PDB file of C-alpha atoms in Angstrom:
ATOM      1  CA  MET A   1       0.000   0.000   0.000  1.00  0.00           C
ATOM      2  CA  VAL A   2       2.887   2.374   0.797  1.00  0.00           C
ATOM      3  CA  HIS A   3       6.274   2.166  -0.899  1.00  0.00           C
ATOM      4  CA  ALA A   4       8.893   4.772  -0.063  1.00  0.00           C
ATOM      5  CA  ASP A   5      12.065   4.672  -2.127  1.00  0.00           C
ATOM      6  CA  ARG A   6      14.967   6.839  -0.879  1.00  0.00           C
ATOM      7  CA  VAL A   7      12.731   9.769   0.028  1.00  0.00           C
ATOM      8  CA  HIS A   8      14.458  13.085   0.753  1.00  0.00           C
ATOM      9  CA  LYS A   9      12.910  16.287   2.068  1.00  0.00           C
ATOM     10  CA  ASN A  10      14.701  19.575   2.666  1.00  0.00           C
ATOM     11  CA  PHE A  11      13.498  22.848   4.126  1.00  0.00           C
ATOM     12  CA  GLY A  12      16.022  25.246   2.659  1.00  0.00           C
ATOM     13  CA  SER A  13      19.441  24.013   3.760  1.00  0.00           C
ATOM     14  CA  LEU A  14      17.933  21.812   6.487  1.00  0.00           C
ATOM     15  CA  GLN A  15      17.793  18.142   5.507  1.00  0.00           C
ATOM     16  CA  VAL A  16      14.860  16.566   7.353  1.00  0.00           C
ATOM     17  CA  LEU A  17      14.521  13.261   5.479  1.00  0.00           C
ATOM     18  CA  LYS A  18      17.728  11.703   4.200  1.00  0.00           C
ATOM     19  CA  GLY A  19      16.715   8.745   2.071  1.00  0.00           C
ATOM     20  CA  ILE A  20      13.790   6.979   3.771  1.00  0.00           C
ATOM     21  CA  SER A  21      12.927   3.585   2.289  1.00  0.00           C
ATOM     22  CA  LEU A  22      10.161   1.409   3.723  1.00  0.00           C
ATOM     23  CA  GLU A  23       7.065  -0.525   2.749  1.00  0.00           C
ATOM     24  CA  VAL A  24       3.641  -1.017   4.339  1.00  0.00           C
ATOM     25  CA  GLY A  25       1.548  -3.921   3.084  1.00  0.00           C
ATOM     26  CA  ARG A  26      -2.196  -3.696   2.546  1.00  0.00           C
ATOM     27  CA  GLY A  27      -3.974  -4.109   5.871  1.00  0.00           C
ATOM     28  CA  GLU A  28      -0.776  -3.612   7.896  1.00  0.00           C
ATOM     29  CA  VAL A  29      -0.141  -1.193  10.745  1.00  0.00           C
ATOM     30  CA  LEU A  30       3.269   0.501  10.848  1.00  0.00           C
ATOM     31  CA  CYS A  31       4.250   2.545  13.899  1.00  0.00           C
ATOM     32  CA  LEU A  32       6.932   5.224  13.571  1.00  0.00           C
ATOM     33  CA  ILE A  33       8.792   6.127  16.745  1.00  0.00           C
ATOM     34  CA  GLY A  34      11.725   8.411  17.451  1.00  0.00           C
ATOM     35  CA  PRO A  35      12.714  11.677  19.132  1.00  0.00           C
ATOM     36  CA  SER A  36      11.256  15.047  18.185  1.00  0.00           C
ATOM     37  CA  GLY A  37      12.842  16.376  15.011  1.00  0.00           C
ATOM     38  CA  SER A  38      13.649  12.932  13.613  1.00  0.00           C
ATOM     39  CA  GLY A  39      11.433  13.434  10.541  1.00  0.00           C
ATOM     40  CA  LYS A  40       8.456  11.226  11.467  1.00  0.00           C
ATOM     41  CA  SER A  41       5.731  13.840  10.969  1.00  0.00           C
ATOM     42  CA  THR A  42       7.426  15.210   7.846  1.00  0.00           C
ATOM     43  CA  PHE A  43       7.405  11.725   6.351  1.00  0.00           C
ATOM     44  CA  LEU A  44       3.655  11.416   7.001  1.00  0.00           C
ATOM     45  CA  ARG A  45       3.052  14.814   5.433  1.00  0.00           C
ATOM     46  CA  CYS A  46       5.004  13.707   2.348  1.00  0.00           C
ATOM     47  CA  VAL A  47       2.843  10.565   2.040  1.00  0.00           C
ATOM     48  CA  ASN A  48      -0.219  12.835   1.997  1.00  0.00           C
ATOM     49  CA  HIS A  49       1.520  15.369  -0.287  1.00  0.00           C
ATOM     50  CA  LEU A  50       1.173  18.126   2.264  1.00  0.00           C
ATOM     51  CA  GLU A  51       4.923  18.445   1.714  1.00  0.00           C
ATOM     52  CA  VAL A  52       6.632  18.004  -1.666  1.00  0.00           C
ATOM     53  CA  VAL A  53       9.363  15.355  -1.813  1.00  0.00           C
ATOM     54  CA  ASN A  54      12.717  16.729  -3.047  1.00  0.00           C
ATOM     55  CA  ALA A  55      14.156  13.387  -4.170  1.00  0.00           C
ATOM     56  CA  GLY A  56      13.140   9.742  -4.215  1.00  0.00           C
ATOM     57  CA  ARG A  57       9.669   8.385  -4.863  1.00  0.00           C
ATOM     58  CA  LEU A  58       6.605   7.684  -2.750  1.00  0.00           C
ATOM     59  CA  TYR A  59       3.830   5.383  -3.938  1.00  0.00           C
ATOM     60  CA  VAL A  60       0.426   4.737  -2.366  1.00  0.00           C
ATOM     61  CA  ASP A  61      -1.462   1.766  -3.788  1.00  0.00           C
ATOM     62  CA  GLY A  62       0.800   1.857  -6.842  1.00  0.00           C
ATOM     63  CA  ASP A  63       0.266   5.560  -7.581  1.00  0.00           C
ATOM     64  CA  LEU A  64       3.248   7.932  -7.485  1.00  0.00           C
ATOM     65  CA  ILE A  65       2.423  10.675  -4.981  1.00  0.00           C
ATOM     66  CA  GLY A  66       2.712  14.294  -6.084  1.00  0.00           C
ATOM     67  CA  TYR A  67       4.303  13.738  -9.477  1.00  0.00           C
ATOM     68  CA  HIS A  68       3.539  12.493 -12.973  1.00  0.00           C
ATOM     69  CA  GLU A  69       6.100  10.148 -14.526  1.00  0.00           C
ATOM     70  CA  ARG A  70       6.908  10.996 -18.135  1.00  0.00           C
ATOM     71  CA  GLY A  71       9.641   8.771 -19.423  1.00  0.00           C
ATOM     72  CA  ASP A  72      12.470   9.007 -16.929  1.00  0.00           C
ATOM     73  CA  LYS A  73      11.460  12.492 -15.733  1.00  0.00           C
ATOM     74  CA  LEU A  74       9.108  13.588 -12.966  1.00  0.00           C
ATOM     75  CA  HIS A  75       6.736  16.540 -13.277  1.00  0.00           C
ATOM     76  CA  GLU A  76       5.043  17.943 -10.197  1.00  0.00           C
ATOM     77  CA  MET A  77       1.274  17.528 -10.162  1.00  0.00           C
ATOM     78  CA  SER A  78      -1.119  20.427 -10.270  1.00  0.00           C
ATOM     79  CA  PRO A  79      -2.773  21.247  -6.923  1.00  0.00           C
ATOM     80  CA  LYS A  80      -6.035  19.877  -8.340  1.00  0.00           C
ATOM     81  CA  ASP A  81      -4.511  16.479  -9.223  1.00  0.00           C
ATOM     82  CA  ALA A  82      -2.720  16.310  -5.857  1.00  0.00           C
ATOM     83  CA  ALA A  83      -6.017  16.997  -4.079  1.00  0.00           C
ATOM     84  CA  LYS A  84      -7.596  14.077  -5.957  1.00  0.00           C
ATOM     85  CA  GLN A  85      -4.867  11.753  -4.672  1.00  0.00           C
ATOM     86  CA  ARG A  86      -5.343  13.072  -1.157  1.00  0.00           C
ATOM     87  CA  ARG A  87      -9.000  12.001  -1.132  1.00  0.00           C
ATOM     88  CA  ASP A  88      -7.934   8.386  -0.679  1.00  0.00           C
ATOM     89  CA  ILE A  89      -5.618   9.122   2.267  1.00  0.00           C
ATOM     90  CA  GLY A  90      -7.111   9.986   5.653  1.00  0.00           C
ATOM     91  CA  MET A  91      -5.018  11.958   8.125  1.00  0.00           C
ATOM     92  CA  VAL A  92      -5.569  12.562  11.830  1.00  0.00           C
ATOM     93  CA  PHE A  93      -3.433  15.293  13.356  1.00  0.00           C
ATOM     94  CA  GLN A  94      -2.091  15.872  16.860  1.00  0.00           C
ATOM     95  CA  HIS A  95      -4.456  18.826  17.240  1.00  0.00           C
ATOM     96  CA  PHE A  96      -7.923  17.956  16.096  1.00  0.00           C
ATOM     97  CA  ASN A  97      -8.446  20.819  13.598  1.00  0.00           C
ATOM     98  CA  LEU A  98     -12.245  20.567  13.786  1.00  0.00           C
ATOM     99  CA  PHE A  99     -14.366  23.446  12.528  1.00  0.00           C
ATOM    100  CA  PRO A 100     -15.379  25.137  15.799  1.00  0.00           C
ATOM    101  CA  HIS A 101     -18.598  26.586  14.343  1.00  0.00           C
ATOM    102  CA  ARG A 102     -19.874  23.215  13.123  1.00  0.00           C
ATOM    103  CA  THR A 103     -21.334  20.331  15.129  1.00  0.00           C
ATOM    104  CA  ALA A 104     -19.681  16.918  15.226  1.00  0.00           C
ATOM    105  CA  LEU A 105     -22.040  15.692  12.505  1.00  0.00           C
ATOM    106  CA  GLU A 106     -21.420  18.760  10.330  1.00  0.00           C
ATOM    107  CA  ASN A 107     -17.653  18.301  10.680  1.00  0.00           C
ATOM    108  CA  VAL A 108     -17.951  14.701   9.458  1.00  0.00           C
ATOM    109  CA  ILE A 109     -20.157  15.473   6.426  1.00  0.00           C
ATOM    110  CA  GLU A 110     -18.168  18.511   5.249  1.00  0.00           C
ATOM    111  CA  ALA A 111     -15.610  16.739   3.022  1.00  0.00           C
ATOM    112  CA  PRO A 112     -17.946  14.095   1.491  1.00  0.00           C
ATOM    113  CA  THR A 113     -20.479  16.756   0.468  1.00  0.00           C
ATOM    114  CA  GLN A 114     -17.981  19.421  -0.648  1.00  0.00           C
ATOM    115  CA  VAL A 115     -15.210  17.284  -2.169  1.00  0.00           C
ATOM    116  CA  LYS A 116     -16.985  14.090  -3.259  1.00  0.00           C
ATOM    117  CA  LYS A 117     -20.265  15.895  -4.005  1.00  0.00           C
ATOM    118  CA  GLN A 118     -22.119  13.216  -2.044  1.00  0.00           C
ATOM    119  CA  SER A 119     -25.769  13.942  -1.340  1.00  0.00           C
ATOM    120  CA  ARG A 120     -26.371  15.478   2.083  1.00  0.00           C
ATOM    121  CA  LYS A 121     -28.771  12.669   2.956  1.00  0.00           C
ATOM    122  CA  ASP A 122     -26.213   9.928   2.182  1.00  0.00           C
ATOM    123  CA  ALA A 123     -23.410  11.859   3.926  1.00  0.00           C
ATOM    124  CA  ILE A 124     -25.510  12.282   7.087  1.00  0.00           C
ATOM    125  CA  GLU A 125     -26.431   8.597   7.112  1.00  0.00           C
ATOM    126  CA  ARG A 126     -22.768   7.549   6.882  1.00  0.00           C
ATOM    127  CA  ALA A 127     -21.696  10.215   9.406  1.00  0.00           C
ATOM    128  CA  ARG A 128     -24.173   8.885  11.968  1.00  0.00           C
ATOM    129  CA  TYR A 129     -22.839   5.373  11.400  1.00  0.00           C
ATOM    130  CA  LEU A 130     -19.239   6.579  11.829  1.00  0.00           C
ATOM    131  CA  LEU A 131     -20.008   8.577  14.977  1.00  0.00           C
ATOM    132  CA  GLU A 132     -21.637   5.457  16.408  1.00  0.00           C
ATOM    133  CA  ARG A 133     -18.559   3.459  15.412  1.00  0.00           C
ATOM    134  CA  VAL A 134     -16.297   5.805  17.411  1.00  0.00           C
ATOM    135  CA  GLY A 135     -18.731   5.795  20.339  1.00  0.00           C
ATOM    136  CA  LEU A 136     -20.168   9.282  19.861  1.00  0.00           C
ATOM    137  CA  SER A 137     -23.641   8.776  18.387  1.00  0.00           C
ATOM    138  CA  GLU A 138     -25.157  10.877  21.173  1.00  0.00           C
ATOM    139  CA  LYS A 139     -22.792  13.797  20.423  1.00  0.00           C
ATOM    140  CA  ALA A 140     -23.800  14.345  16.773  1.00  0.00           C
ATOM    141  CA  ASP A 141     -25.292  17.786  17.446  1.00  0.00           C
ATOM    142  CA  THR A 142     -22.576  18.915  19.870  1.00  0.00           C
ATOM    143  CA  TYR A 143     -19.996  21.587  19.030  1.00  0.00           C
ATOM    144  CA  PRO A 144     -16.238  20.887  19.498  1.00  0.00           C
ATOM    145  CA  ALA A 145     -15.912  23.309  22.442  1.00  0.00           C
ATOM    146  CA  GLN A 146     -18.405  21.161  24.355  1.00  0.00           C
ATOM    147  CA  LEU A 147     -16.435  17.951  23.761  1.00  0.00           C
ATOM    148  CA  SER A 148     -13.424  16.596  25.644  1.00  0.00           C
ATOM    149  CA  GLY A 149     -10.110  16.281  23.819  1.00  0.00           C
ATOM    150  CA  GLY A 150     -10.602  12.549  23.425  1.00  0.00           C
ATOM    151  CA  GLN A 151     -14.077  13.059  21.993  1.00  0.00           C
ATOM    152  CA  GLN A 152     -12.788  15.705  19.568  1.00  0.00           C
ATOM    153  CA  GLN A 153     -10.078  13.341  18.366  1.00  0.00           C
ATOM    154  CA  ARG A 154     -12.640  10.580  17.832  1.00  0.00           C
ATOM    155  CA  VAL A 155     -14.743  13.012  15.757  1.00  0.00           C
ATOM    156  CA  ALA A 156     -11.563  13.768  13.759  1.00  0.00           C
ATOM    157  CA  ILE A 157     -11.108  10.029  13.111  1.00  0.00           C
ATOM    158  CA  ALA A 158     -14.751   9.737  11.989  1.00  0.00           C
ATOM    159  CA  ARG A 159     -14.224  12.754   9.726  1.00  0.00           C
ATOM    160  CA  ALA A 160     -11.198  11.104   8.078  1.00  0.00           C
ATOM    161  CA  LEU A 161     -13.092   7.811   7.634  1.00  0.00           C
ATOM    162  CA  ALA A 162     -16.017   9.620   5.987  1.00  0.00           C
ATOM    163  CA  MET A 163     -13.943   9.917   2.800  1.00  0.00           C
ATOM    164  CA  GLU A 164     -13.567   6.099   2.734  1.00  0.00           C
ATOM    165  CA  PRO A 165      -9.765   6.222   2.559  1.00  0.00           C
ATOM    166  CA  LYS A 166      -7.590   3.286   1.576  1.00  0.00           C
ATOM    167  CA  LEU A 167      -4.867   4.474   3.977  1.00  0.00           C
ATOM    168  CA  MET A 168      -5.024   6.225   7.366  1.00  0.00           C
ATOM    169  CA  LEU A 169      -2.175   8.361   8.727  1.00  0.00           C
ATOM    170  CA  PHE A 170      -2.061   9.290  12.425  1.00  0.00           C
ATOM    171  CA  ASP A 171       0.371  11.994  13.570  1.00  0.00           C
ATOM    172  CA  GLU A 172       0.756  11.557  17.344  1.00  0.00           C
ATOM    173  CA  PRO A 173      -3.034  11.425  17.766  1.00  0.00           C
ATOM    174  CA  THR A 174      -2.918  11.108  21.566  1.00  0.00           C
ATOM    175  CA  SER A 175      -0.045  13.436  22.500  1.00  0.00           C
ATOM    176  CA  ALA A 176      -2.302  16.473  23.074  1.00  0.00           C
ATOM    177  CA  LEU A 177      -4.702  14.529  25.305  1.00  0.00           C
ATOM    178  CA  ASP A 178      -4.916  14.218  29.069  1.00  0.00           C
ATOM    179  CA  PRO A 179      -3.645  10.757  30.082  1.00  0.00           C
ATOM    180  CA  GLU A 180      -7.099   9.483  31.087  1.00  0.00           C
ATOM    181  CA  LEU A 181      -8.456  10.255  27.590  1.00  0.00           C
ATOM    182  CA  VAL A 182      -5.735   8.433  25.645  1.00  0.00           C
ATOM    183  CA  GLY A 183      -7.332   5.007  26.012  1.00  0.00           C
ATOM    184  CA  GLU A 184     -10.588   5.918  24.286  1.00  0.00           C
ATOM    185  CA  VAL A 185      -8.750   7.111  21.155  1.00  0.00           C
ATOM    186  CA  LEU A 186      -6.395   4.117  21.085  1.00  0.00           C
ATOM    187  CA  GLY A 187      -9.441   1.862  21.450  1.00  0.00           C
ATOM    188  CA  VAL A 188     -10.934   3.276  18.242  1.00  0.00           C
ATOM    189  CA  MET A 189      -7.585   2.840  16.478  1.00  0.00           C
ATOM    190  CA  ARG A 190      -7.336  -0.787  17.659  1.00  0.00           C
ATOM    191  CA  GLU A 191     -10.792  -1.463  16.263  1.00  0.00           C
ATOM    192  CA  LEU A 192      -9.806   0.146  12.958  1.00  0.00           C
ATOM    193  CA  ALA A 193      -6.699  -2.029  12.732  1.00  0.00           C
ATOM    194  CA  ALA A 194      -8.787  -5.125  13.480  1.00  0.00           C
ATOM    195  CA  THR A 195     -11.026  -4.354  10.482  1.00  0.00           C
ATOM    196  CA  GLY A 196      -7.991  -4.373   8.155  1.00  0.00           C
ATOM    197  CA  MET A 197      -7.409  -0.643   7.668  1.00  0.00           C
ATOM    198  CA  THR A 198      -3.863   0.110   6.491  1.00  0.00           C
ATOM    199  CA  MET A 199      -2.380   2.565   9.001  1.00  0.00           C
ATOM    200  CA  VAL A 200       0.857   4.488   9.525  1.00  0.00           C
ATOM    201  CA  VAL A 201       0.996   5.843  13.071  1.00  0.00           C
ATOM    202  CA  VAL A 202       3.516   8.260  14.587  1.00  0.00           C
ATOM    203  CA  THR A 203       3.263   7.549  18.306  1.00  0.00           C
ATOM    204  CA  HIS A 204       4.960   7.391  21.683  1.00  0.00           C
ATOM    205  CA  GLU A 205       2.429   4.803  22.927  1.00  0.00           C
ATOM    206  CA  MET A 206       4.686   1.751  23.093  1.00  0.00           C
ATOM    207  CA  GLY A 207       1.931  -0.513  24.436  1.00  0.00           C
ATOM    208  CA  PHE A 208      -0.194   0.241  21.388  1.00  0.00           C
ATOM    209  CA  ALA A 209       2.782  -0.339  19.066  1.00  0.00           C
ATOM    210  CA  ARG A 210       3.599  -3.662  20.726  1.00  0.00           C
ATOM    211  CA  GLU A 211       0.002  -4.878  20.621  1.00  0.00           C
ATOM    212  CA  VAL A 212      -1.293  -3.581  17.287  1.00  0.00           C
ATOM    213  CA  ALA A 213       1.569  -2.837  14.878  1.00  0.00           C
ATOM    214  CA  ASP A 214       2.917  -5.284  12.319  1.00  0.00           C
ATOM    215  CA  GLN A 215       6.103  -3.217  11.927  1.00  0.00           C
ATOM    216  CA  LEU A 216       7.931  -0.793  14.181  1.00  0.00           C
ATOM    217  CA  VAL A 217      10.318   1.749  12.650  1.00  0.00           C
ATOM    218  CA  PHE A 218      12.694   3.844  14.757  1.00  0.00           C
ATOM    219  CA  MET A 219      13.774   7.056  13.042  1.00  0.00           C
ATOM    220  CA  ASP A 220      16.440   9.496  14.116  1.00  0.00           C
ATOM    221  CA  GLY A 221      18.137  12.328  12.246  1.00  0.00           C
ATOM    222  CA  GLY A 222      16.029  11.809   9.133  1.00  0.00           C
ATOM    223  CA  VAL A 223      16.969   8.159   8.590  1.00  0.00           C
ATOM    224  CA  VAL A 224      15.558   4.750   9.508  1.00  0.00           C
ATOM    225  CA  VAL A 225      17.850   3.473  12.248  1.00  0.00           C
ATOM    226  CA  GLU A 226      16.064   0.208  13.031  1.00  0.00           C
ATOM    227  CA  GLN A 227      12.903  -1.611  12.036  1.00  0.00           C
ATOM    228  CA  GLY A 228      11.287  -4.946  12.693  1.00  0.00           C
ATOM    229  CA  VAL A 229       8.563  -6.788  14.564  1.00  0.00           C
ATOM    230  CA  PRO A 230       7.522  -4.519  17.475  1.00  0.00           C
ATOM    231  CA  ARG A 231       7.996  -7.065  20.259  1.00  0.00           C
ATOM    232  CA  GLU A 232      11.501  -7.886  19.035  1.00  0.00           C
ATOM    233  CA  VAL A 233      12.590  -4.265  18.572  1.00  0.00           C
ATOM    234  CA  LEU A 234      11.179  -3.228  21.961  1.00  0.00           C
ATOM    235  CA  ALA A 235      12.558  -6.238  23.851  1.00  0.00           C
ATOM    236  CA  ASN A 236      15.929  -6.472  22.123  1.00  0.00           C
ATOM    237  CA  PRO A 237      16.914  -3.341  20.161  1.00  0.00           C
ATOM    238  CA  GLN A 238      20.058  -3.814  18.079  1.00  0.00           C
ATOM    239  CA  HIS A 239      21.277  -0.221  17.778  1.00  0.00           C
ATOM    240  CA  GLU A 240      22.669   1.873  20.619  1.00  0.00           C
ATOM    241  CA  ARG A 241      20.564   4.861  19.541  1.00  0.00           C
ATOM    242  CA  THR A 242      17.382   2.748  19.723  1.00  0.00           C
ATOM    243  CA  LYS A 243      18.401   1.396  23.131  1.00  0.00           C
ATOM    244  CA  GLY A 244      18.967   4.906  24.448  1.00  0.00           C
ATOM    245  CA  PHE A 245      15.637   6.175  23.171  1.00  0.00           C
ATOM    246  CA  LEU A 246      13.626   3.231  24.484  1.00  0.00           C
ATOM    247  CA  SER A 247      15.333   3.323  27.888  1.00  0.00           C
ATOM    248  CA  LYS A 248      13.671   6.683  28.489  1.00  0.00           C
ATOM    249  CA  LEU A 249      10.214   5.392  27.510  1.00  0.00           C
ATOM    250  CA  LEU A 250       9.976   1.839  28.814  1.00  0.00           C
TER     251      LEU A 250
END
């Protein structure tokens, strides 16, 4: 589902990604861990073409992200074509980014009705199903300011699912939450993984990574330092940098 081939990303003279190569199979969950500034969130944003890759290639479900291939040359996509690609990739951010002046239900139907031109009736029907799926059916008419952080994040997950994505990206979805609210969001993500959703998750929740992920990737300094089966990496890291990082978390 995701194939990254020597992906580089610079911001001016700052090299943030220095040749990331990895693969995520259909239906797999990959967790990205690493210190702040290691490039994890930038990599996610490149997958969703919120950032333009400077070198290397990124494919989602066989489609090259952000560029057209013409012979041996790449040509950057128009914003319109990039937006079409983005429809199939759901993203949940650290901060929920809900529309404050819209109810939970209205937040969930916004993209299907505006981007996919789905009928309002069909969008509302699916939104109610998704809000029930994330345990918030009774909050459909509630505004974000009246919801807890965990509830807002679950609305954000429902909103991403409303576009029926083939891939879900989570950028530290629990890091802005009070500790007692983390479990309710991770519970929804566990259920999503169990249904076969392909997911790439930037997280510091090692219990979730150990239990749910098929692959664990440790990044530092814009490179993949270590990757493997989560239980093996967490129990017996091979690299000193991984050992040092995990010793502060476990």
